[in-house]
PDB file of C-alpha atoms in Angstrom:
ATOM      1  CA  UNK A  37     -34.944 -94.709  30.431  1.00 71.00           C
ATOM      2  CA  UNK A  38     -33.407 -96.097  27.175  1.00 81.00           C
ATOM      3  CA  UNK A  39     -31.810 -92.983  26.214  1.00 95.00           C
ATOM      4  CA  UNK A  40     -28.250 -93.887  25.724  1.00 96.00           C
ATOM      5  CA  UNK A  41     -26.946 -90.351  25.972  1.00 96.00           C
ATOM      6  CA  UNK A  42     -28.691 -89.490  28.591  1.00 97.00           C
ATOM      7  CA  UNK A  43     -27.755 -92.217  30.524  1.00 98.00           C
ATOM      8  CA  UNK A  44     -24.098 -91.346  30.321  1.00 98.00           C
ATOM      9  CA  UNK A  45     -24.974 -87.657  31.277  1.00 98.00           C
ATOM     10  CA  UNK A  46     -26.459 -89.130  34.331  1.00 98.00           C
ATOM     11  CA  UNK A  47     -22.944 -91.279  34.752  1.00 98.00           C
ATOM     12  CA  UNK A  48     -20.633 -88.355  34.196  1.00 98.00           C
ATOM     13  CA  UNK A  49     -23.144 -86.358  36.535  1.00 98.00           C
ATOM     14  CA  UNK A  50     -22.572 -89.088  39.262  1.00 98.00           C
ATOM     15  CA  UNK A  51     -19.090 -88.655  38.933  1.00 98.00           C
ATOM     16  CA  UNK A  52     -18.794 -85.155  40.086  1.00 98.00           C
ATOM     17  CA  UNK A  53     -21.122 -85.935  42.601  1.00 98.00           C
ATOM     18  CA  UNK A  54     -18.796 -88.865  43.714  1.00 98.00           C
ATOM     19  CA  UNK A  55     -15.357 -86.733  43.590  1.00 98.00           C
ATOM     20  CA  UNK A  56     -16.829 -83.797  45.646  1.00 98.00           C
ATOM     21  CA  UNK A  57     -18.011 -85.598  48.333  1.00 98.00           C
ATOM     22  CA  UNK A  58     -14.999 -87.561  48.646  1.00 98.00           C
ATOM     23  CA  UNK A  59     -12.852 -84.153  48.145  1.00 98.00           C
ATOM     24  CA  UNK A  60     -14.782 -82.466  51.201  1.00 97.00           C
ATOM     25  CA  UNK A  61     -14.836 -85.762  53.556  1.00 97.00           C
ATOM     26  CA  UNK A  62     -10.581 -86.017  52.727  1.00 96.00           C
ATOM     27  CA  UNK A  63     -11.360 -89.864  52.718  1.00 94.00           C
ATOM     28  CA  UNK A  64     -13.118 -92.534  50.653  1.00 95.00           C
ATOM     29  CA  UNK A  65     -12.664 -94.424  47.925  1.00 95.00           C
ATOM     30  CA  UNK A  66     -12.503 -93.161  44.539  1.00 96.00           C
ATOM     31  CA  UNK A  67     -11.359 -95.608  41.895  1.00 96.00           C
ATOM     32  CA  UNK A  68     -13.851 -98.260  42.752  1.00 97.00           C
ATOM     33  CA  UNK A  69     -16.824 -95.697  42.852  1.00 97.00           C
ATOM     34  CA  UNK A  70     -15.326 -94.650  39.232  1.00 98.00           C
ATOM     35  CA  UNK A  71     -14.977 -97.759  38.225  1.00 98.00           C
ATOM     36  CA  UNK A  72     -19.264 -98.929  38.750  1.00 98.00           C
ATOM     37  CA  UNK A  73     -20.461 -95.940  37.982  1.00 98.00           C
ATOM     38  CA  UNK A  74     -21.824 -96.638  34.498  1.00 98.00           C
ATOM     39  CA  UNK A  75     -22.923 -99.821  35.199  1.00 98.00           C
ATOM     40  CA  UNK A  76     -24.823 -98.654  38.358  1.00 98.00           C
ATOM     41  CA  UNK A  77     -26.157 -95.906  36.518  1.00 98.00           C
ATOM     42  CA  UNK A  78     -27.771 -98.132  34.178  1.00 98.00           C
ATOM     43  CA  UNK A  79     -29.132-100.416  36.115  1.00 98.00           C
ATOM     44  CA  UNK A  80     -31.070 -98.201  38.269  1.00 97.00           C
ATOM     45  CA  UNK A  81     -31.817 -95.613  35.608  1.00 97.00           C
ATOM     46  CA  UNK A  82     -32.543 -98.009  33.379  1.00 97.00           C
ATOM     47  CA  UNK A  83     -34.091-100.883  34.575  1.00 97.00           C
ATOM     48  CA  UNK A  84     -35.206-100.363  38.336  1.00 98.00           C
ATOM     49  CA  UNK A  85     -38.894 -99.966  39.442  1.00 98.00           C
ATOM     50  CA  UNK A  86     -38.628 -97.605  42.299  1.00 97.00           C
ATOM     51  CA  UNK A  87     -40.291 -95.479  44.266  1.00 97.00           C
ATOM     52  CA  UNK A  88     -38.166 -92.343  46.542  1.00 98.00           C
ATOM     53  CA  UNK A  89     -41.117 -91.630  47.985  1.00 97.00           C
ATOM     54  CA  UNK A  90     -41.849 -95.286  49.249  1.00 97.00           C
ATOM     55  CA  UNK A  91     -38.517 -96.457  49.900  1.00 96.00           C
ATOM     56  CA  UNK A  92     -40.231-100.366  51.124  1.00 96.00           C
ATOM     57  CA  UNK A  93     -42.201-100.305  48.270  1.00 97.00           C
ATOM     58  CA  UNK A  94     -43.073-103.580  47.581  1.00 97.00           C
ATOM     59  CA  UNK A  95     -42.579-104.133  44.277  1.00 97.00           C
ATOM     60  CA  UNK A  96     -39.568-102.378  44.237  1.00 98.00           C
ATOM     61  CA  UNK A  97     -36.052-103.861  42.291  1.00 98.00           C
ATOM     62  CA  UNK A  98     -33.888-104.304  44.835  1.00 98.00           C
ATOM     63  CA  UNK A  99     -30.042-102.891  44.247  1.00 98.00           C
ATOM     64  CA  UNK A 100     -27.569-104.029  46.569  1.00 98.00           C
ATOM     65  CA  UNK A 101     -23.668-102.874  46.706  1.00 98.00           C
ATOM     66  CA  UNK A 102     -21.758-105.739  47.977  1.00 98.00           C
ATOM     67  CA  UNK A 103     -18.267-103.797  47.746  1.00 97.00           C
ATOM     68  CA  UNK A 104     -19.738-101.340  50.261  1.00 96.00           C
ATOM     69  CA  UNK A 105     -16.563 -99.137  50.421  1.00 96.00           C
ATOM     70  CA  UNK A 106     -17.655 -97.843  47.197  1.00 97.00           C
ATOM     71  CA  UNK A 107     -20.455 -96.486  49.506  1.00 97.00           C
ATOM     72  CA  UNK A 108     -20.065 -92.718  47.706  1.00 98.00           C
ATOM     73  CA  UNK A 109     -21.399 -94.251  44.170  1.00 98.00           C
ATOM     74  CA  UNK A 110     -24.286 -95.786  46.177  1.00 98.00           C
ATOM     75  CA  UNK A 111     -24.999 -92.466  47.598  1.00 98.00           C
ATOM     76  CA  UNK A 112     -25.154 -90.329  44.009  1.00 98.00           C
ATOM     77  CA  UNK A 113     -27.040 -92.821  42.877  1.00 98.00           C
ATOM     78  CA  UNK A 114     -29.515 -92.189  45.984  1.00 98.00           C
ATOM     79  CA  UNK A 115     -29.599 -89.181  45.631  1.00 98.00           C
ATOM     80  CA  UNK A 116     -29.743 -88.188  42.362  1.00 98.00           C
ATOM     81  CA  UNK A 117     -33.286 -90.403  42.570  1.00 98.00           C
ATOM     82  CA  UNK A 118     -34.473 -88.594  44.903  1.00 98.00           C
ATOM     83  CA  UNK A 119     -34.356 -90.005  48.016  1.00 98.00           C
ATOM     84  CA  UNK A 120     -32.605 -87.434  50.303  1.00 97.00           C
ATOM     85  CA  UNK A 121     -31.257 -83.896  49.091  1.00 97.00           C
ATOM     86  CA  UNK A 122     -28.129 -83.443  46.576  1.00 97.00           C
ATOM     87  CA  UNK A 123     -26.442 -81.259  48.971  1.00 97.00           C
ATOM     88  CA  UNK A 124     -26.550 -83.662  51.779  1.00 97.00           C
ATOM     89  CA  UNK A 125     -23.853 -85.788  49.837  1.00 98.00           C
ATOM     90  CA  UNK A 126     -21.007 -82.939  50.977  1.00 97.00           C
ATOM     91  CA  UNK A 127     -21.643 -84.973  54.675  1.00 97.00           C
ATOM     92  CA  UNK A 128     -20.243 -87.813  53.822  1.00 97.00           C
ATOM     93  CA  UNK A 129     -18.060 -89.316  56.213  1.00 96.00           C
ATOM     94  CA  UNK A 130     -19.098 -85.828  58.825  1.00 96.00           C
ATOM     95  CA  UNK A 131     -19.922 -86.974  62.738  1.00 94.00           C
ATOM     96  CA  UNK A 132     -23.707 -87.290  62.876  1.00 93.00           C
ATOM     97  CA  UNK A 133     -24.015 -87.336  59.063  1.00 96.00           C
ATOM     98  CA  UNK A 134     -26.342 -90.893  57.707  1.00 96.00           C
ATOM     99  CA  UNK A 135     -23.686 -91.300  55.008  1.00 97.00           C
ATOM    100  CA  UNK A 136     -20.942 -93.267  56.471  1.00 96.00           C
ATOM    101  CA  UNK A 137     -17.689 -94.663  55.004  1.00 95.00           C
ATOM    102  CA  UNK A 138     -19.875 -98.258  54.239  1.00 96.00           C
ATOM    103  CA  UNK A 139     -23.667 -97.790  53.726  1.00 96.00           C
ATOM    104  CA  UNK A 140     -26.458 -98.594  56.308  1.00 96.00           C
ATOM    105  CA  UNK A 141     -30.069 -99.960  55.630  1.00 96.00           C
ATOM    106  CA  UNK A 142     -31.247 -98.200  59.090  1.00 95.00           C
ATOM    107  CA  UNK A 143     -30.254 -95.065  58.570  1.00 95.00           C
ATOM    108  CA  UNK A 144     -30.399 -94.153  54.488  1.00 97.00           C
ATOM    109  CA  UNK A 145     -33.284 -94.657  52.299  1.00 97.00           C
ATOM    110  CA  UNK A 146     -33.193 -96.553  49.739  1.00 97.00           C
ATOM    111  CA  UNK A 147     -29.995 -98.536  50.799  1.00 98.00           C
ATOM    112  CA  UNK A 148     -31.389-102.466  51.114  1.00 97.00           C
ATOM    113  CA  UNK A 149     -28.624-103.580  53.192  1.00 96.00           C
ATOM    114  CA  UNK A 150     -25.868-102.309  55.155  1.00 97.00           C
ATOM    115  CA  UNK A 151     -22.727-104.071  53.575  1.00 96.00           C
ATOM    116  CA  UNK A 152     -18.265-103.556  54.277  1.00 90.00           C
ATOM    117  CA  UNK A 153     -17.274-106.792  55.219  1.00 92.00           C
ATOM    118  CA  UNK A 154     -16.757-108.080  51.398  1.00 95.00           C
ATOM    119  CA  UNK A 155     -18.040-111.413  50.560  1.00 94.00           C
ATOM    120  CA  UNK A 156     -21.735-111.251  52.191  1.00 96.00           C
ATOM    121  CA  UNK A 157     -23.898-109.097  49.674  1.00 97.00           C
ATOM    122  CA  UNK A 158     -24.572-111.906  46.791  1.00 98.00           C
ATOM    123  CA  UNK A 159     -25.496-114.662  49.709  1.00 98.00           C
ATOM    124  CA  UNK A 160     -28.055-111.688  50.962  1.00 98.00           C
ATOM    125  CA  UNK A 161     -28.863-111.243  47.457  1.00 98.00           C
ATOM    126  CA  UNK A 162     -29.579-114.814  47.330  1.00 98.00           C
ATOM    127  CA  UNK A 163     -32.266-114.504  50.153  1.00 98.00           C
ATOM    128  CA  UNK A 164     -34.036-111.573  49.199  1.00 98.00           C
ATOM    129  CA  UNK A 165     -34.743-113.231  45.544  1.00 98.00           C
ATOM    130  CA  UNK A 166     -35.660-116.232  46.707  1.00 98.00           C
ATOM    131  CA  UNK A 167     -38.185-114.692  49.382  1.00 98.00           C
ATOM    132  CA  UNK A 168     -39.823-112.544  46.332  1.00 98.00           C
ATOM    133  CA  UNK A 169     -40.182-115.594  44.413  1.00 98.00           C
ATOM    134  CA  UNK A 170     -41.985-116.826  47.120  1.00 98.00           C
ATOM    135  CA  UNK A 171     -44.399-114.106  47.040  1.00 98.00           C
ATOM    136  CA  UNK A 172     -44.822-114.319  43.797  1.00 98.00           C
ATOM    137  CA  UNK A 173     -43.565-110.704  43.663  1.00 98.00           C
ATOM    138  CA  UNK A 174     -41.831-109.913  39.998  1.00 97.00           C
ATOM    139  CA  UNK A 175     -39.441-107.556  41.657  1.00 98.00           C
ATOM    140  CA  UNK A 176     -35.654-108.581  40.252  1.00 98.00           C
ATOM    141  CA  UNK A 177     -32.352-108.411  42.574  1.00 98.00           C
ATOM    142  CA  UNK A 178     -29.238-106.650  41.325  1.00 98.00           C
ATOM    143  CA  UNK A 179     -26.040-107.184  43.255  1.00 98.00           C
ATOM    144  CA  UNK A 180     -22.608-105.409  42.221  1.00 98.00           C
ATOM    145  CA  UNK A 181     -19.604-107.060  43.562  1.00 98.00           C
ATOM    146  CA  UNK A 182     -15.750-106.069  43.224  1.00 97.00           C
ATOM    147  CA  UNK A 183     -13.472-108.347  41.174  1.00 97.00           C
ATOM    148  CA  UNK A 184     -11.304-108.435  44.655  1.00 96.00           C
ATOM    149  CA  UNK A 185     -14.153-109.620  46.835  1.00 97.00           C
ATOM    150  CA  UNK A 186     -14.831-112.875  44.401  1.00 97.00           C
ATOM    151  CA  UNK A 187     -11.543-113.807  46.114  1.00 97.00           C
ATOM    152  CA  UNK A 188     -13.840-114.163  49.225  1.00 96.00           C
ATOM    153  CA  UNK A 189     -14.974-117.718  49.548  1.00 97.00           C
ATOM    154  CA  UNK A 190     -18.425-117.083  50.760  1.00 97.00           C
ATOM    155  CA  UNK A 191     -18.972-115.643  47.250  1.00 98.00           C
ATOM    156  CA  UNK A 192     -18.669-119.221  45.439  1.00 98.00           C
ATOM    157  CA  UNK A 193     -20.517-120.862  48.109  1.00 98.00           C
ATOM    158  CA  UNK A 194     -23.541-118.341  47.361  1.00 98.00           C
ATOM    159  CA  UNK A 195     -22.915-118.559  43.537  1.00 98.00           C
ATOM    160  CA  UNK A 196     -23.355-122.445  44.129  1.00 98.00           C
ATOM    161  CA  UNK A 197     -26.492-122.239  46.257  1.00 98.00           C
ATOM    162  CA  UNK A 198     -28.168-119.275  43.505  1.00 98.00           C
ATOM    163  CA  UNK A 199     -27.648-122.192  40.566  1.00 98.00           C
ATOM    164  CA  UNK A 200     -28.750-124.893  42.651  1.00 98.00           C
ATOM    165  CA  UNK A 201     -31.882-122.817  43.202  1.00 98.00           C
ATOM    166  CA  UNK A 202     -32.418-121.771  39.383  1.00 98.00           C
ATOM    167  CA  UNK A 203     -32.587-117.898  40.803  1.00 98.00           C
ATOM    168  CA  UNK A 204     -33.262-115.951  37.633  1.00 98.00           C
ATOM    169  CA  UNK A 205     -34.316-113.161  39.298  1.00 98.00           C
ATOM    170  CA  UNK A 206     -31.307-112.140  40.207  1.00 98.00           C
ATOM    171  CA  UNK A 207     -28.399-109.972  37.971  1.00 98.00           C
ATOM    172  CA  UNK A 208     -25.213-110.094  39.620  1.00 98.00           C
ATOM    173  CA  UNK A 209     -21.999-107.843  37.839  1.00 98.00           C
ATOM    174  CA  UNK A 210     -18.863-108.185  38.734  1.00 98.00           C
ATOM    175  CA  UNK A 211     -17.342-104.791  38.176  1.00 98.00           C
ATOM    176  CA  UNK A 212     -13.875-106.220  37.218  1.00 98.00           C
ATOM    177  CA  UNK A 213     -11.407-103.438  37.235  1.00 97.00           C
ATOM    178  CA  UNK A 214      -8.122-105.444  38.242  1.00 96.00           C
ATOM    179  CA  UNK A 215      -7.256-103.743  40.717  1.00 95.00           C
ATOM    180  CA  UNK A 216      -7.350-103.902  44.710  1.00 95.00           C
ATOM    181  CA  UNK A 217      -6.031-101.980  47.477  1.00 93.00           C
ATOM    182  CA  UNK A 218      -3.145-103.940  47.767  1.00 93.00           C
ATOM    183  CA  UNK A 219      -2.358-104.109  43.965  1.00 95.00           C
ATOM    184  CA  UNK A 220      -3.377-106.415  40.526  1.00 96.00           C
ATOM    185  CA  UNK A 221      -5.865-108.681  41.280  1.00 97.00           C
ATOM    186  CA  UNK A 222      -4.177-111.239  39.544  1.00 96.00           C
ATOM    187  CA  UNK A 223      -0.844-110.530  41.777  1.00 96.00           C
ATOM    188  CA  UNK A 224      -2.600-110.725  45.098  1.00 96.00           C
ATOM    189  CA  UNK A 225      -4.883-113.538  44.569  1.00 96.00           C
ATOM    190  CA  UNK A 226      -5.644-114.507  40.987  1.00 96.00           C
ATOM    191  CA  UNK A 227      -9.205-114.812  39.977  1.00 96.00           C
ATOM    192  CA  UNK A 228      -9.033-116.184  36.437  1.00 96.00           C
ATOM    193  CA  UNK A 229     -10.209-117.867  34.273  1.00 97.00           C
ATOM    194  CA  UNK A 230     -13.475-115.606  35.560  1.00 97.00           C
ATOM    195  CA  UNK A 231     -15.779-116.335  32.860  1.00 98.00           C
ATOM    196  CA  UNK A 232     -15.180-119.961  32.859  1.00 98.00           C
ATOM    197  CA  UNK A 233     -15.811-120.097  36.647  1.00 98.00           C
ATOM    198  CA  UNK A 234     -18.946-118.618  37.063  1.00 98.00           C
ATOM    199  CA  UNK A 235     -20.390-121.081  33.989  1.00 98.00           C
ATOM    200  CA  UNK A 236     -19.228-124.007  36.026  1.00 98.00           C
ATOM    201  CA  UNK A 237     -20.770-122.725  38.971  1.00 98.00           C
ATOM    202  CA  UNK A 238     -24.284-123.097  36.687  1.00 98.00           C
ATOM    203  CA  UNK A 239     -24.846-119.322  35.859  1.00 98.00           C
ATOM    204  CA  UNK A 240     -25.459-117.704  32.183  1.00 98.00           C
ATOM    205  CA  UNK A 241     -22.401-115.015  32.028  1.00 98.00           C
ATOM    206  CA  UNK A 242     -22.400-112.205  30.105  1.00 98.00           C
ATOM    207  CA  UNK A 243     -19.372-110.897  29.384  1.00 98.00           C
ATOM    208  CA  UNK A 244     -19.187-106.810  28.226  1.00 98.00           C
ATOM    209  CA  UNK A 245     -17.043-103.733  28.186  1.00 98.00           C
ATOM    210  CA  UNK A 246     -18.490-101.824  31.449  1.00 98.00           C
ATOM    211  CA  UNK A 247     -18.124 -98.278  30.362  1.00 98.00           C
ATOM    212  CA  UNK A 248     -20.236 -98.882  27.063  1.00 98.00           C
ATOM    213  CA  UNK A 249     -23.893 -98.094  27.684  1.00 98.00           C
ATOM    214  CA  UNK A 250     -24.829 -99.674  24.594  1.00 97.00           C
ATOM    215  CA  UNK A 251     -23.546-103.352  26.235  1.00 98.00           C
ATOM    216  CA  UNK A 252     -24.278-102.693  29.249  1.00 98.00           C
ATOM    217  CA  UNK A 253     -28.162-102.535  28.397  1.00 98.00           C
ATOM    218  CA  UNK A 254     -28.292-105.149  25.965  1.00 98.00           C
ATOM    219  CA  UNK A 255     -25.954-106.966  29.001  1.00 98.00           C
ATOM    220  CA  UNK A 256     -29.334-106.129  31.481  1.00 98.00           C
ATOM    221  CA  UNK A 257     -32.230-106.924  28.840  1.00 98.00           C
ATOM    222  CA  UNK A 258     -30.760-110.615  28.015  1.00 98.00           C
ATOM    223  CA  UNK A 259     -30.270-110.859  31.438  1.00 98.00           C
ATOM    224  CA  UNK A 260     -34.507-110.297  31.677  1.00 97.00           C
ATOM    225  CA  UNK A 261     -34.745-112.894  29.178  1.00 98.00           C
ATOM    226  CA  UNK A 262     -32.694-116.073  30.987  1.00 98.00           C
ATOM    227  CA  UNK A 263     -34.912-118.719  32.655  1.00 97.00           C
ATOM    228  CA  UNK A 264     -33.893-121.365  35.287  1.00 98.00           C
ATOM    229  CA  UNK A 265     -30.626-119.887  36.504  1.00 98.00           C
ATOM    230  CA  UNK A 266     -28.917-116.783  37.665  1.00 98.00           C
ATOM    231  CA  UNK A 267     -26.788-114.304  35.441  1.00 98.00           C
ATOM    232  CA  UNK A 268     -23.856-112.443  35.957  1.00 98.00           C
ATOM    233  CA  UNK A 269     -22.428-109.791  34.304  1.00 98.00           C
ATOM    234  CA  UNK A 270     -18.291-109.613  33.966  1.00 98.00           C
ATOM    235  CA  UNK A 271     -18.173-105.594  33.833  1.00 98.00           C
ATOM    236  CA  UNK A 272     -14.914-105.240  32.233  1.00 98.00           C
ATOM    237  CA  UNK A 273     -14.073-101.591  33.880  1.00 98.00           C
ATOM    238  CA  UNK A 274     -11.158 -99.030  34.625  1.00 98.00           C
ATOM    239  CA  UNK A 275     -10.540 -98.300  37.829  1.00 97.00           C
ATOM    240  CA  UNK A 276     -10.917 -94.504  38.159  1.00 97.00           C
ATOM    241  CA  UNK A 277     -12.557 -94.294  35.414  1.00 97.00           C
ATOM    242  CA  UNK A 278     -13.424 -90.646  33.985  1.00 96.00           C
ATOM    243  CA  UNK A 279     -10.280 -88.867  35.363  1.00 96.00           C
ATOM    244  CA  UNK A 280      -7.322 -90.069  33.696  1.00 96.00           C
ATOM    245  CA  UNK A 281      -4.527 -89.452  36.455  1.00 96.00           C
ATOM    246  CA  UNK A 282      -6.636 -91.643  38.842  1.00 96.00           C
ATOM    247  CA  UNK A 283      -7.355 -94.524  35.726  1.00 96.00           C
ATOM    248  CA  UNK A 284      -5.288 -97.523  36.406  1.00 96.00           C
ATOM    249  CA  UNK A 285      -3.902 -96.355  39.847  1.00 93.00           C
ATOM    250  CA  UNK A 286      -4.008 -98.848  42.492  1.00 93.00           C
ATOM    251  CA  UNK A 287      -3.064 -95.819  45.097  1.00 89.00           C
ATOM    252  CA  UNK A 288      -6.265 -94.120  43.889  1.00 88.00           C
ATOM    253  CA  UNK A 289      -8.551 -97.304  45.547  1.00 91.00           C
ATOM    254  CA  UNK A 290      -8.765 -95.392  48.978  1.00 89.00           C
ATOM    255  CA  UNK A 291      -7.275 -92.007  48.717  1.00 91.00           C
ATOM    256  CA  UNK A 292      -9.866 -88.649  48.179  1.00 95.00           C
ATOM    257  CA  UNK A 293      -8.819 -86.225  45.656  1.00 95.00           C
ATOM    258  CA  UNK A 294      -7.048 -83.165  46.565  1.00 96.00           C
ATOM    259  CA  UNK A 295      -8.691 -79.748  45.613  1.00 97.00           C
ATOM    260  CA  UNK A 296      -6.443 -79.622  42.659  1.00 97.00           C
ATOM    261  CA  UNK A 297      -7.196 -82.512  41.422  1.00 97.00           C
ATOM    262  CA  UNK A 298     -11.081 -81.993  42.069  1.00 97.00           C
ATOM    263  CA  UNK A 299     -10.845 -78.637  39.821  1.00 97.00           C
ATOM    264  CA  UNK A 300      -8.635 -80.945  37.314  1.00 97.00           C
ATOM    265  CA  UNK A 301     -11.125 -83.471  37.586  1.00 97.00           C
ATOM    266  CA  UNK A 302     -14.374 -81.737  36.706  1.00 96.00           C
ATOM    267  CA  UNK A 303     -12.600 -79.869  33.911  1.00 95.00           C
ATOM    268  CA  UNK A 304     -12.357 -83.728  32.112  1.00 94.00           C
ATOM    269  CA  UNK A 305     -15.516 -84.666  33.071  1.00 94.00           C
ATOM    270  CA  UNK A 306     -17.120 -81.615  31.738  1.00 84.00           C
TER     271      UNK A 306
END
């Protein structure tokens, strides 16, 4: 889908999707889901050759969430292709529900690997695009991180290994909001200069503003064009995006919305 309006109905659709679920579980995290959303949206509405139907499809695009907590974007995004049932999103979080606080590959469709513990996802990303190129397979890898979990040093050591390896099937983003549960990135454990760092590492970086669907897919088609090494896209993003009394609020990272502020919500979103 190139349709750039569209696209952004799907996004603000997501959202609603996100803050329900998160207002009936009482737990989650919001501003991180909020903060992706447009970028996920695009790249699997977009770009993504898949198949709800045949979850292990073979050629599939693979789309893995490294920060896991924002599990409840994952899951809109699931659903809303058609892998399980809109109305099953309400169970997040519920006793014998498949949609837990951090997604899992054995019990969801559609979700390539279970991932939480921050850090892991672009070294599994890594793997998986190395193994199609292998196969010869011209399925691409898409891996969204958090600004907070590049503080993880596994993360350099697989951004090391994906240059050394010329992986250009593989898209990271970082979805760089700024903030992390325990406040500013740049207070708790500064990441910059980000752009600089990920060129030294070897990797084309594309930097964009990731709430503008017009960047974003001109972000993922150069991406498509890059031979020889990896890319990664610097998503620069709001966390909480969409509501604007959860924008910019570190509290919002893991704290549900009331049922005030879901009606309040989903009046801005429209």
């Amino acid at each position: 889908m190139r349709d750039i309006k569209a696209l952004e109905g799907i996004a603000r659709e997501i959202r609603t999707y996100i803050l329900r679920m998160l207002t009936e579980a009482g737990s989650g995290h919001t501003g991180g889901s909020l903060s992706a959303a447009d970028v996920a949206v695009a790249i699997y509405f977009s770009k993504m050759n898949f198949n709800p139907d045949n979850p292990k499809l073979k050629e599939r695009d693979r789309f893995i969430l490294s920060k896991g907590h924002a599990a409840p974007l994952l899951y809109s995004i699931l659903a809303k292709a058609g892998y399980f049932d809109i109305e099953s999103l309400l169970t997040l979080r519920k006793i014998d529900s498949s949609l837990q606080g951090h997604p899992c590959c054995e019990t969801v469709p559609g979700v390539e690997i279970s991932t939480g513990s921050l850090g892991q996802g672009l070294s599994v990303a890594n793997g998986i695009a190395l193994g199609l190129r292998l196969d010869k397979n011209p399925a691409r890898v898409y891996c969204i991180m958090g600004d907070g979990e590049i503080q993880e040093g596994q993360i350099w050591e697989a951004a090391m290994t994906a240059a050394h390896y010329k992986i250009d099937n593989l898209c990271a983003v970082v979805d760089n909001n700024g903030l992390q549960i325990d406040g500013p990135v740049e207070k708790v454990m500064g990441i910059a200069p980000v752009h600089d760092k990920w060129t030294a590492f070897g990797w084309n970086v594309i930097e964009i503003d990731g709430h503008n669907m017009k960047e974003i897919l001109a972000a993922l088609d150069k991406a498509e064009t890059v031979k020889g090494k990896p890319t990664v896209i610097i998503a620069h993003t709001v966390k909480g995006k969409g509501v604007s009394f959860f924008e910019g609020k570190v509290e919002y990272h893991g704290i549900a919305p009331s049922r005030e502020e879901l009606e309040k919500a989903l009046k801005e979103i429209g």
